[in-house]
XYZ file of C-alpha atoms in Angstrom:
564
model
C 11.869 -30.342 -17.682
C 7.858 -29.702 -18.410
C 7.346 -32.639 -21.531
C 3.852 -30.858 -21.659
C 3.301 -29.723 -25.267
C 3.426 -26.119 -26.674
C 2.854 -24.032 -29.710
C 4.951 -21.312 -30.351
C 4.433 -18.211 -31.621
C 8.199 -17.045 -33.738
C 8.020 -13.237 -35.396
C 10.732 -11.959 -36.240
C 10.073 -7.840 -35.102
C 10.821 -5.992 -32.014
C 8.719 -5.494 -29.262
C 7.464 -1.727 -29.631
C 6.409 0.118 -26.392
C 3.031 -0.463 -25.504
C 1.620 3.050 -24.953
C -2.535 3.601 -24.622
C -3.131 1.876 -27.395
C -3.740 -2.093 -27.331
C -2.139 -4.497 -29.530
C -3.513 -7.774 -30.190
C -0.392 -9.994 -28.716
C 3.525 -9.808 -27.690
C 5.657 -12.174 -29.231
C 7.137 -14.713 -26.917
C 10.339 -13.699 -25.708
C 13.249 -15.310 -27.507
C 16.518 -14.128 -25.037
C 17.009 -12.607 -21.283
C 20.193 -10.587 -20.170
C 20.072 -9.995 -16.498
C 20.994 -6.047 -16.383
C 21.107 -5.639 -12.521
C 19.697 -5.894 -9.338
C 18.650 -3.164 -6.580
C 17.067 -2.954 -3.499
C 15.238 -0.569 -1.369
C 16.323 1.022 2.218
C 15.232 -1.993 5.239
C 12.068 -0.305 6.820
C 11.666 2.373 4.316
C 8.172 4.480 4.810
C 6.158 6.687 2.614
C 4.610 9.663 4.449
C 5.056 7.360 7.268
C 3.970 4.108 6.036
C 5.701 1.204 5.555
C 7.045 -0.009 2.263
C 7.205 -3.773 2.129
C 5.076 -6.751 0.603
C 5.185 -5.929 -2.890
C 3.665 -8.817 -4.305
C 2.500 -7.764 -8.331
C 3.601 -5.329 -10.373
C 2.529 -2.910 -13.395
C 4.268 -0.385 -15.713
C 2.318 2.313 -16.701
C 3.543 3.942 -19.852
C 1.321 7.123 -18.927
C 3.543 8.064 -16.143
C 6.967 5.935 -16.756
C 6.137 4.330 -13.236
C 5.951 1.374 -12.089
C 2.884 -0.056 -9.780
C 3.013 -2.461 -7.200
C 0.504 -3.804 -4.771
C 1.138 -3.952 -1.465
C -0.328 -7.199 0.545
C -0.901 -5.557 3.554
C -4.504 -6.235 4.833
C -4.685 -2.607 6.033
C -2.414 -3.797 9.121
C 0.570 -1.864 8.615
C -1.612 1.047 6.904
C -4.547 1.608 4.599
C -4.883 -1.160 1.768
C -2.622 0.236 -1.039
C -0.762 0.408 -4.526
C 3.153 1.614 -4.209
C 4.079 4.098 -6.866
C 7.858 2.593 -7.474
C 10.712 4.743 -10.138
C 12.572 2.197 -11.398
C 16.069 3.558 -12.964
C 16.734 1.797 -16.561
C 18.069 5.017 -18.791
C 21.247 3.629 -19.032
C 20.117 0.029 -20.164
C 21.249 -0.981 -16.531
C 19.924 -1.206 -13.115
C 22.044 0.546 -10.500
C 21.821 -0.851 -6.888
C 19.978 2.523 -6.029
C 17.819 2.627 -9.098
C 14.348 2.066 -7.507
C 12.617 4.632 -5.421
C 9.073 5.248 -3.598
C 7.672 8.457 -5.471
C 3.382 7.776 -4.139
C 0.736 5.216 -3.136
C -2.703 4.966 -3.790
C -4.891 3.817 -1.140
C -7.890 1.577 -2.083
C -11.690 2.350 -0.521
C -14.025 -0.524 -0.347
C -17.536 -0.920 -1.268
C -18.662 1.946 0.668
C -16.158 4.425 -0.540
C -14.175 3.830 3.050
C -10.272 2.270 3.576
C -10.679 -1.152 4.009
C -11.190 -2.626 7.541
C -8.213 -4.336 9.429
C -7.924 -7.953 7.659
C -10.672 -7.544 5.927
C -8.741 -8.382 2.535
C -5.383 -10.067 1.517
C -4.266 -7.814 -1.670
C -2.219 -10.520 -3.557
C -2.803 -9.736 -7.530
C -2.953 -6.576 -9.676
C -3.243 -5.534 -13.183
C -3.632 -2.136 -14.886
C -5.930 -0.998 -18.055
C -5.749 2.634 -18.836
C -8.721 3.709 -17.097
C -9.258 0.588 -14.184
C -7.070 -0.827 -11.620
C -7.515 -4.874 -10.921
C -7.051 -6.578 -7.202
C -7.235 -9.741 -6.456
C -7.711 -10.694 -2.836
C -6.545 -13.924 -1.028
C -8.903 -14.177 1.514
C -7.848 -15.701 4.474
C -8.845 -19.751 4.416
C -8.153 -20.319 7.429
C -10.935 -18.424 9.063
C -13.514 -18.516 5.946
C -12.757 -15.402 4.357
C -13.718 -15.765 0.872
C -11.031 -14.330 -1.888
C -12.393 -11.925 -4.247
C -11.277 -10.066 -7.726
C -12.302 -6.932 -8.356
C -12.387 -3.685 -10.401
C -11.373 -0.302 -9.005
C -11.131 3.098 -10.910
C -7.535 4.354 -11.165
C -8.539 6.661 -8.203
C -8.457 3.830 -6.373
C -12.227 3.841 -5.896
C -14.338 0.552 -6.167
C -16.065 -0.430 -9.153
C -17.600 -4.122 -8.990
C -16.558 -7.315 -8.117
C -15.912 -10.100 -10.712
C -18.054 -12.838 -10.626
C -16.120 -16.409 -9.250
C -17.614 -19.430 -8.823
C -18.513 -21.131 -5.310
C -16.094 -23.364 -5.959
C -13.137 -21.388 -4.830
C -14.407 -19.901 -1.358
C -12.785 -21.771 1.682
C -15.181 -23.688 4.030
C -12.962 -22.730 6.893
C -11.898 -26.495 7.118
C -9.423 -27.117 4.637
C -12.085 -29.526 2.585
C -12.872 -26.695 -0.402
C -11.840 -23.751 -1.948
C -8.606 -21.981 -1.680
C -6.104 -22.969 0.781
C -4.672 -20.568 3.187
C -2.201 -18.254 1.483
C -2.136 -19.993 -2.452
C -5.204 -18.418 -3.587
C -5.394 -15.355 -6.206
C -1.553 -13.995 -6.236
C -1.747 -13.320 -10.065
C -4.051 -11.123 -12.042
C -3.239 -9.879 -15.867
C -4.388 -8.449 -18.650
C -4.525 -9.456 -21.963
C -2.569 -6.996 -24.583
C -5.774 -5.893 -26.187
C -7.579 -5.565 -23.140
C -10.059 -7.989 -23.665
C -9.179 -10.836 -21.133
C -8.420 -10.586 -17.352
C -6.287 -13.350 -16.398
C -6.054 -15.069 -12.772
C -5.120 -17.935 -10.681
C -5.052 -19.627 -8.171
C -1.163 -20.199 -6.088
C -1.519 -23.981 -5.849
C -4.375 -26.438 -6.456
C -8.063 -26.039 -4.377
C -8.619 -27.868 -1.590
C -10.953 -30.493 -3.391
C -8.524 -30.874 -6.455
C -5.572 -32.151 -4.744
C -2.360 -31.572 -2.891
C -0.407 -28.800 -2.859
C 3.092 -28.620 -4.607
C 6.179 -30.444 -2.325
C 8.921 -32.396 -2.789
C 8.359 -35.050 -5.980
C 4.593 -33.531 -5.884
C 3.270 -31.199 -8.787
C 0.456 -29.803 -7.692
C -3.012 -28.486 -10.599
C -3.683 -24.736 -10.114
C -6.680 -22.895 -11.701
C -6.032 -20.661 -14.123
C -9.057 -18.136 -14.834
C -10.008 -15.968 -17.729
C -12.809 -13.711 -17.797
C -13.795 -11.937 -20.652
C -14.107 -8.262 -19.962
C -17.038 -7.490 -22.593
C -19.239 -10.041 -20.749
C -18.889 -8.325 -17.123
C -22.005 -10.986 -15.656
C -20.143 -14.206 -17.212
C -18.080 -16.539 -15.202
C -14.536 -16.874 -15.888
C -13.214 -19.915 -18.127
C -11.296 -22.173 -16.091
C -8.020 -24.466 -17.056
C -5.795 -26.562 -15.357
C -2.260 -24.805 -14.905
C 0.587 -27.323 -13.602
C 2.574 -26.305 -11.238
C 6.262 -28.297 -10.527
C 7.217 -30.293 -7.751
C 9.332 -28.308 -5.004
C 13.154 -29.156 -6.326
C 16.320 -30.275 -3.988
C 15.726 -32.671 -1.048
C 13.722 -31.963 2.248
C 16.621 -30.476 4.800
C 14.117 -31.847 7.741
C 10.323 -33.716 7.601
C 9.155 -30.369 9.387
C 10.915 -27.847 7.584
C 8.007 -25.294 5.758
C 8.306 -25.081 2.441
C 6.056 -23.868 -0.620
C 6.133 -23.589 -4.255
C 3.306 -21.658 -6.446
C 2.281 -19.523 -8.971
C 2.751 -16.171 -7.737
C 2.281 -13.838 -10.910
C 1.274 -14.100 -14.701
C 2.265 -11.328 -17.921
C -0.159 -12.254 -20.250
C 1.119 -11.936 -24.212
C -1.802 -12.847 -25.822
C -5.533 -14.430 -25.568
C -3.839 -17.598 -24.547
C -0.726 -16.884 -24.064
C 1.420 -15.803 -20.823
C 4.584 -15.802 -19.092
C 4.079 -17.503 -15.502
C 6.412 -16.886 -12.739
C 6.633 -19.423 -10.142
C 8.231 -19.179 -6.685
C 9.720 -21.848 -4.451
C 11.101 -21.336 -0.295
C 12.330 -24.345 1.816
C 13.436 -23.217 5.270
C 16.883 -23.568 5.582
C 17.425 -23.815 1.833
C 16.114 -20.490 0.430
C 14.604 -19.249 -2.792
C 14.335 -20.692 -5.807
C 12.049 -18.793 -8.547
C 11.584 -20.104 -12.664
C 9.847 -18.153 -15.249
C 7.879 -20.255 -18.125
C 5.732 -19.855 -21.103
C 1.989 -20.887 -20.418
C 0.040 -21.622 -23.738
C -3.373 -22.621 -23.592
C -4.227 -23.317 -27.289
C -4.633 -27.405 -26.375
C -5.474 -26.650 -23.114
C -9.120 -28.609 -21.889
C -11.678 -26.042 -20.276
C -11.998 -27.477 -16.773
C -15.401 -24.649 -15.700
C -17.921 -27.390 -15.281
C -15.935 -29.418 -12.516
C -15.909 -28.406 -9.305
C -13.821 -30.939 -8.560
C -11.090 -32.032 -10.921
C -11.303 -35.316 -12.039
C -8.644 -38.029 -12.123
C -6.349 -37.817 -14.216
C -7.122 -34.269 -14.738
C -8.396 -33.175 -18.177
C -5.251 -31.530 -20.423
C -4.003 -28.927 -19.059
C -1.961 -25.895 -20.618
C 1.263 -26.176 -22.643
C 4.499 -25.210 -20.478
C 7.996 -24.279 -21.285
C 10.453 -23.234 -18.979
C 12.355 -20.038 -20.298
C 14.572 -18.315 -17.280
C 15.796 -20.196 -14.204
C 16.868 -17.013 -11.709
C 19.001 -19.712 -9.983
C 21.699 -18.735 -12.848
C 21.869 -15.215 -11.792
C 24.442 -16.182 -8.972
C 22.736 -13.887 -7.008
C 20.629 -14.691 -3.210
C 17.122 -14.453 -4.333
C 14.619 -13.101 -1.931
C 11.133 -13.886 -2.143
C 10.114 -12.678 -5.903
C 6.403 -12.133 -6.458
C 6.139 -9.646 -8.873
C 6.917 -9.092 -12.730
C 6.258 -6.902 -15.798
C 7.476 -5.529 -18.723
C 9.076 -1.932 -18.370
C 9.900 0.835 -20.984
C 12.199 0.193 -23.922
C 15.943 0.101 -23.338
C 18.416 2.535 -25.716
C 19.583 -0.893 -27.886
C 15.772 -1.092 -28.474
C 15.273 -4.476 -26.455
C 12.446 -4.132 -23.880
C 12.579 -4.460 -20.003
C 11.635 -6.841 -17.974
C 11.669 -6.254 -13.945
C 11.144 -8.292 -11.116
C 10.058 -6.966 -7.553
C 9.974 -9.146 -3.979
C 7.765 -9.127 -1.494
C 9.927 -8.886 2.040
C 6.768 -10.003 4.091
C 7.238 -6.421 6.113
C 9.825 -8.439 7.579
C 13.033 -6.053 7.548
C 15.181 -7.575 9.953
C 15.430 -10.872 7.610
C 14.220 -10.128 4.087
C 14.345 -7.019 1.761
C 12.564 -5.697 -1.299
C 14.641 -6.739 -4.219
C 14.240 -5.577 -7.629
C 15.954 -7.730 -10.718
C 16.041 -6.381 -14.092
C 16.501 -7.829 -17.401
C 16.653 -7.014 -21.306
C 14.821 -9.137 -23.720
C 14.326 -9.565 -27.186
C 12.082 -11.133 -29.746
C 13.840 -11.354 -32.665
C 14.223 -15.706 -33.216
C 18.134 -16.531 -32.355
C 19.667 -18.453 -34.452
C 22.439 -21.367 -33.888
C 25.231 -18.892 -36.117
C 23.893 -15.640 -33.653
C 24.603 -17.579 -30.377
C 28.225 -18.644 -31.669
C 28.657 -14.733 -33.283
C 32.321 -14.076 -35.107
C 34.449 -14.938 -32.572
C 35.899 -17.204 -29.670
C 33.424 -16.077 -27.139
C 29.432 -15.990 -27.635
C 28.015 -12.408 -27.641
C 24.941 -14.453 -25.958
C 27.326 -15.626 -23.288
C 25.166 -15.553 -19.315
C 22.163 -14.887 -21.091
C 18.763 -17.365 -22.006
C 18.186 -18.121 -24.921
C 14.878 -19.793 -26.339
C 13.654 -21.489 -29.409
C 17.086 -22.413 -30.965
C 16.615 -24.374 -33.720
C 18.566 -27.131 -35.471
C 19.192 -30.934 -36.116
C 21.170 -33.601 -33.684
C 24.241 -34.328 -35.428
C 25.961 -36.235 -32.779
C 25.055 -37.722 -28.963
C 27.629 -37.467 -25.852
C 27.379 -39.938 -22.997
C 30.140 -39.529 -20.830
C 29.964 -39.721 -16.747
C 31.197 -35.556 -16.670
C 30.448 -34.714 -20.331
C 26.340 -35.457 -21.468
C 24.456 -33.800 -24.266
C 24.517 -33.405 -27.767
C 25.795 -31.633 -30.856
C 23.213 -30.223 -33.178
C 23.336 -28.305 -36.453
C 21.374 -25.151 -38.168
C 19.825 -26.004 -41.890
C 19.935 -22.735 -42.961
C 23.579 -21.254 -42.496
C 23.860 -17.827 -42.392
C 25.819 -15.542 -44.746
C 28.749 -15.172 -42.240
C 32.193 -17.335 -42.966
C 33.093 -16.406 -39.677
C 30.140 -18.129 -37.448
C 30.145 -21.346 -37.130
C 26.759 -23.550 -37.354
C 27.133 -26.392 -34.612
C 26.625 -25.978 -31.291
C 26.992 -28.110 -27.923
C 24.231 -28.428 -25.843
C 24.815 -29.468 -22.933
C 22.014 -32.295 -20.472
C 21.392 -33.599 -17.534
C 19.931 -37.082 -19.854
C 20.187 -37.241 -23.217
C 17.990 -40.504 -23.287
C 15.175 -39.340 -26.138
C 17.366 -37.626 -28.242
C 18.653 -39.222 -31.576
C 20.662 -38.112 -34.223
C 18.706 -36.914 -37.057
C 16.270 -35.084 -35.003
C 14.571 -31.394 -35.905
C 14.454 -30.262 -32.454
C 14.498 -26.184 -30.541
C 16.037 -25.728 -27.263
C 16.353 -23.480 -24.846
C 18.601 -22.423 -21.729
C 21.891 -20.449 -20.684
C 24.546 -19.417 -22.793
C 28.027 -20.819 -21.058
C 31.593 -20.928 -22.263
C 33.083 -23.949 -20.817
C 36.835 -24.409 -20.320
C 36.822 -28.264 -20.888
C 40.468 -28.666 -19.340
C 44.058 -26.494 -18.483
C 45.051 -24.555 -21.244
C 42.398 -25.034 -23.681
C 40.163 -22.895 -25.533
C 36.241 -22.926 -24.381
C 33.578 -24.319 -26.050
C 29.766 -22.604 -26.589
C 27.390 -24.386 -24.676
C 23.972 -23.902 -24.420
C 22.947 -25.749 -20.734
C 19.481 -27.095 -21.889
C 16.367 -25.906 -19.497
C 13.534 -26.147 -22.424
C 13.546 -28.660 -25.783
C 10.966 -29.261 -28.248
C 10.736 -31.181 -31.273
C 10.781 -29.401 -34.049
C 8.501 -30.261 -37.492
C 10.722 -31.971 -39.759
C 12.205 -30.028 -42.578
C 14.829 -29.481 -45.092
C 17.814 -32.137 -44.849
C 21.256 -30.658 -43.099
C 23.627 -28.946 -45.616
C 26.648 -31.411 -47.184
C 29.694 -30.551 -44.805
C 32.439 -28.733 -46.789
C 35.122 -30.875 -47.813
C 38.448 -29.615 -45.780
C 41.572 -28.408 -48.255
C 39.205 -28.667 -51.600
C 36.502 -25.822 -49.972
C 38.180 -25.138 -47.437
C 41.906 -24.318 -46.955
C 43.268 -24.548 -43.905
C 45.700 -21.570 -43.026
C 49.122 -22.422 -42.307
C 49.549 -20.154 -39.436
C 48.560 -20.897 -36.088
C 47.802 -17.584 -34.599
C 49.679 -14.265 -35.147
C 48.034 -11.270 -32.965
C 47.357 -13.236 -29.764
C 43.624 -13.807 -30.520
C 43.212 -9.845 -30.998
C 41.560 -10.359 -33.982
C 39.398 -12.899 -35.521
C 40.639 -13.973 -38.900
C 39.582 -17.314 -40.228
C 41.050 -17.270 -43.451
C 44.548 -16.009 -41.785
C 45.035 -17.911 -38.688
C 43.990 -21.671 -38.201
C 43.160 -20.803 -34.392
C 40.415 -18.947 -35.954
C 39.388 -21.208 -38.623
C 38.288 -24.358 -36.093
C 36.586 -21.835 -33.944
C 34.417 -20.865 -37.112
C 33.903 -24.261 -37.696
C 33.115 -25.528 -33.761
C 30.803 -28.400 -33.232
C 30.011 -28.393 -37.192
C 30.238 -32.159 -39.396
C 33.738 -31.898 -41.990
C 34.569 -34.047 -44.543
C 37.883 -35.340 -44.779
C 39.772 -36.119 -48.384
C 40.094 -40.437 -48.928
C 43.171 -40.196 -46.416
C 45.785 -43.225 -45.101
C 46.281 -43.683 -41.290
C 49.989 -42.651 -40.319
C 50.159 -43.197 -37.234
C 48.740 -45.157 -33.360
C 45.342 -44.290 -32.324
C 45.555 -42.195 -29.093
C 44.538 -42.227 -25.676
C 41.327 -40.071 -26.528
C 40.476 -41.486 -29.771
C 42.216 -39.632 -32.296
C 44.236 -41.079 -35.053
C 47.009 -39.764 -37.526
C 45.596 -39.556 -41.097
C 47.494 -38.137 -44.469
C 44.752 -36.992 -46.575
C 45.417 -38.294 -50.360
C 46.443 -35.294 -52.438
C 47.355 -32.808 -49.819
C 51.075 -31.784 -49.372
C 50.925 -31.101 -45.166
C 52.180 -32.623 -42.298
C 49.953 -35.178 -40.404
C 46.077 -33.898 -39.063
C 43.988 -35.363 -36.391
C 40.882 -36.604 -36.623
C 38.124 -38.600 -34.614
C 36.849 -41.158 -34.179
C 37.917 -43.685 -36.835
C 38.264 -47.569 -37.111
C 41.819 -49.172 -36.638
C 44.172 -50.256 -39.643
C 46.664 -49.688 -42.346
C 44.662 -47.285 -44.580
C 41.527 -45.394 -44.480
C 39.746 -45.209 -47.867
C 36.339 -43.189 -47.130
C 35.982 -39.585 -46.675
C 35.688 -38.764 -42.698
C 31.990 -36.870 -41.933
C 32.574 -35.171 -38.570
């Protein structure tokens, strides 16, 4: 996972719809429901042009549409924006919820459609009264990449100004490399920043992502107000190309392919990975660029490379359980009838029909923070269950290092209100080499209930993608001391799990209490320890047949109160 640091940005409000009117920044995203997935007709047209290539994508509130640039270098047709409907009324997507409804074409310099290749049309952002394009080029062949500002007719304004720096020399020495050069464009909620970037790193600052290889893209920001000054530049990591090469020639890529900015500094970052034979794998992080160093003055990065911005992996689409086609794309869509705001997805099927299609994913999110007690909810089953979650917050109560078992147990410091949500949680890792009890830490990932054998009852896990540490705060509540404040009901279960009643059935009660430290009354051992652990303990002063507990140290008689 990214170690990089990151500050984090926690308000507790819902996102409101972002109509004409700017607003200074979007809180980061703390949870992501996948709501569906749809796809358009193979080799649909629009008044006889082919829809394909879809490679950014904008909502405008104006209209309730969605826009997405085409990449076609006025090959397949003129160079153009796709005017997409995208079907969320329900608070799902239906597999034939997006439609073609328009396109805009785009006229060059001279107020003409762009010449045949004269352009790659890679990134796109929208203001309410200017469209934004970023170009490619073509490196291969010296065609310099460009950004530029076009009226909403389509019409263009100016070009940005970019620094020599990123235009190829036609040999693969400087500038962008062919294909990984301005994908991304976006615009800063109040409309002051333009954001951009570069796919993978230049030419002169290094290799490109591959297999145990990150790779430093350039990530641009010009200020709008200052329409002659250079952009600021910073270093944007990009990860190494995952899994293991299926052949030494197979092709395979991983980049940057689109930003949503939430802030000034701020911005969710979308990056896309294909490895012939293997498919696509795509990962959406936070990109924070408070610490970040200002690389402008180097043309060529130095070694190491100055600090570069603050990354946290939020969503891995690998979890969707879905075949992923070649996502490019992303924005944030109207509001959804619970109130949480959309978030879609688009792919780009390289106007390849026969083998790829345009693919739409959809998902709700939310910015109100989750809590440990909100991800368990009342019950035996997390309301949060197949969703991400990010910026959980609690303290390591206990570490699990087991050859099919790894992770940790970790504890909220502020319980909630609720007797019937429990505090602990089980997060689950890969490593859990770094982590120590006592520490303040916030985690991210995917929701899971895990069956951990036949016939038992499944545990909330959280399957780590993203920790931090956490500042250190107040000290962990005293756990409640079982029988004295809290009795333990004598009934096992007596509706079948149909309702959830701690206080009736003791079913219930551990589930309120899963993953959470007890203490245990001064108790004698009455029985063997068992094969897992557990022994047989009378607590002192309790009339009741023998309880379990682990672990605990051999012998006669155990005089110390049990924290668990």
């Amino acid at each position: 996972m990214p170690d990089r640091p990151l500050s984090r940005l926690a308000l507790a409000v819902m996102l409101p719809l972002v109509a004409a009117a700017a607003v200074a920044e979007i809180p980061v995203p703390t949870s992501f429901e996948w709501i569906g997935a749809a796809e358009l007709p193979r080799g649909a047209t629009f008044e006889g042009i082919p829809v394909g290539g879809l490679s950014s994508l904008s909502f405008d509130p104006a209209s309730g549409e969605f826009l997405a640039m085409s990449d076609d270098r006025s090959v397949h047709g003129p160079a153009r924006v796709m005017r997409l409907r995208i079907d969320l009324a329900t608070g799902r997507l239906p597999p034939d919820g997006v439609s073609v409804v328009g396109q805009l074409p785009l006229a060059d310099r001279l107020g003409r459609p762009f010449p045949p290749r004269s352009l790659d049309p890679e990134g796109f952002a929208l203001t309410p009264d200017a469209l934004f394009v970023g170009s490619e080029g073509e490196a291969k062949v010296g065609l310099a990449p460009f950004v530029a500002e076009f009226d909403r007719a389509g019409r263009w304004r100016r070009d940005l100004p970019l620094r020599s720096r990123f235009l190829p020399d036609g040999r693969g020495t400087r500038g962008v490399r062919e294909n990984l050069g301005f994908e991304s464009l976006a615009r800063s909620p109040d409309g002051r920043f333009l954001f951009g970037a570069t796919e993978s790193a230049l030419s002169q600052d290094g290799p490109q992502a591959d297999f145990g290889v990150g790779a430093s893209a350039r990530l641009l920001r010009w200020d709008l107000g200052a329409p002659e000054a250079p952009p600021e530049e910073f270093v944007l990591a990009i990860e190494p190309i995952r899994g293991a090469p299926p052949g030494a020639g197979a092709f395979r890529v991983n980049g940057l392919v689109d930003l949503l900015a939430l802030s000034s500094s701020r911005l969710l970052a979308l990056e896309r990975q294909y490895v012939e034979g293997v498919g696509v794998e795509a990962r959406l992080f936070l990109v924070d660029l408070a610490a970040a160093a200002p690389v402008t003055d180097f043309d060529r990065l130095p070694e190491p490379p100055p600090r570069s911005a603050g990354k946290l992996l939020l969503l891995d689409f690998g979890g969707l359980g879905v075949r992923l086609d070649n996502l490019e794309g992303i924005a944030f869509g109207p509001q959804l009838p619970d109130g949480r705001r959309s978030l879609v997805v688009v792919s780009d099927d390289n106007f390849a029909p026969a083998e790829q299609v345009t693919q739409v994913l959809a998902f709700a999110v939310d910015f109100t923070p989750v809590t440990i007690a909100e991800v368990q909810g009342p019950g035996h089953h997390s309301p949060f269950a197949g969703r991400w979650v990010t910026g959980v917050e609690g303290t390591v109560t206990a570490l699990v290092d087991r050859p099919r078992d790894r992770g940790f147990w970790f504890e909220s410091v502020r319980p909630d209100d609720d007797r019937r949500t429990s505090e602990g949680l089980f997060v689950a890792a890969a490593d859990v080499g770094g982590v120590e009890v006592g520490a303040a830490l916030r985690v991210g990932g995917r929701v899971l209930e895990r069956v951990p054998g036949r016939n038992q009852l499944s545990v909330t896990t959280l399957e780590l993608a993203a920790l931090e540490r956490a500042p250190a705060g107040e000290p962990l509540p005293a756990p409640p001391l079982l029988w004295y404040e809290l009795e333990i009901p004598r009934q096992v279960d007596d509706d079948a799990l149909a309702l959830f009643e701690p206080d009736e059935d003791a079913i219930d009660f551990w589930e309120s209490l899963e993953g959470m430290r007890l203490t245990l009354p001064d108790s004698v051992v009455a029985g063997a320890t068992r094969s897992f652990g557990e022994i047989v303990v009378l607590p002192e002063g309790v009339p009741s047949t023998g309880t379990s507990a682990a672990p605990a140290a051999a012998g006669d008689s155990w005089r110390r109160r049990s924290r668990r």
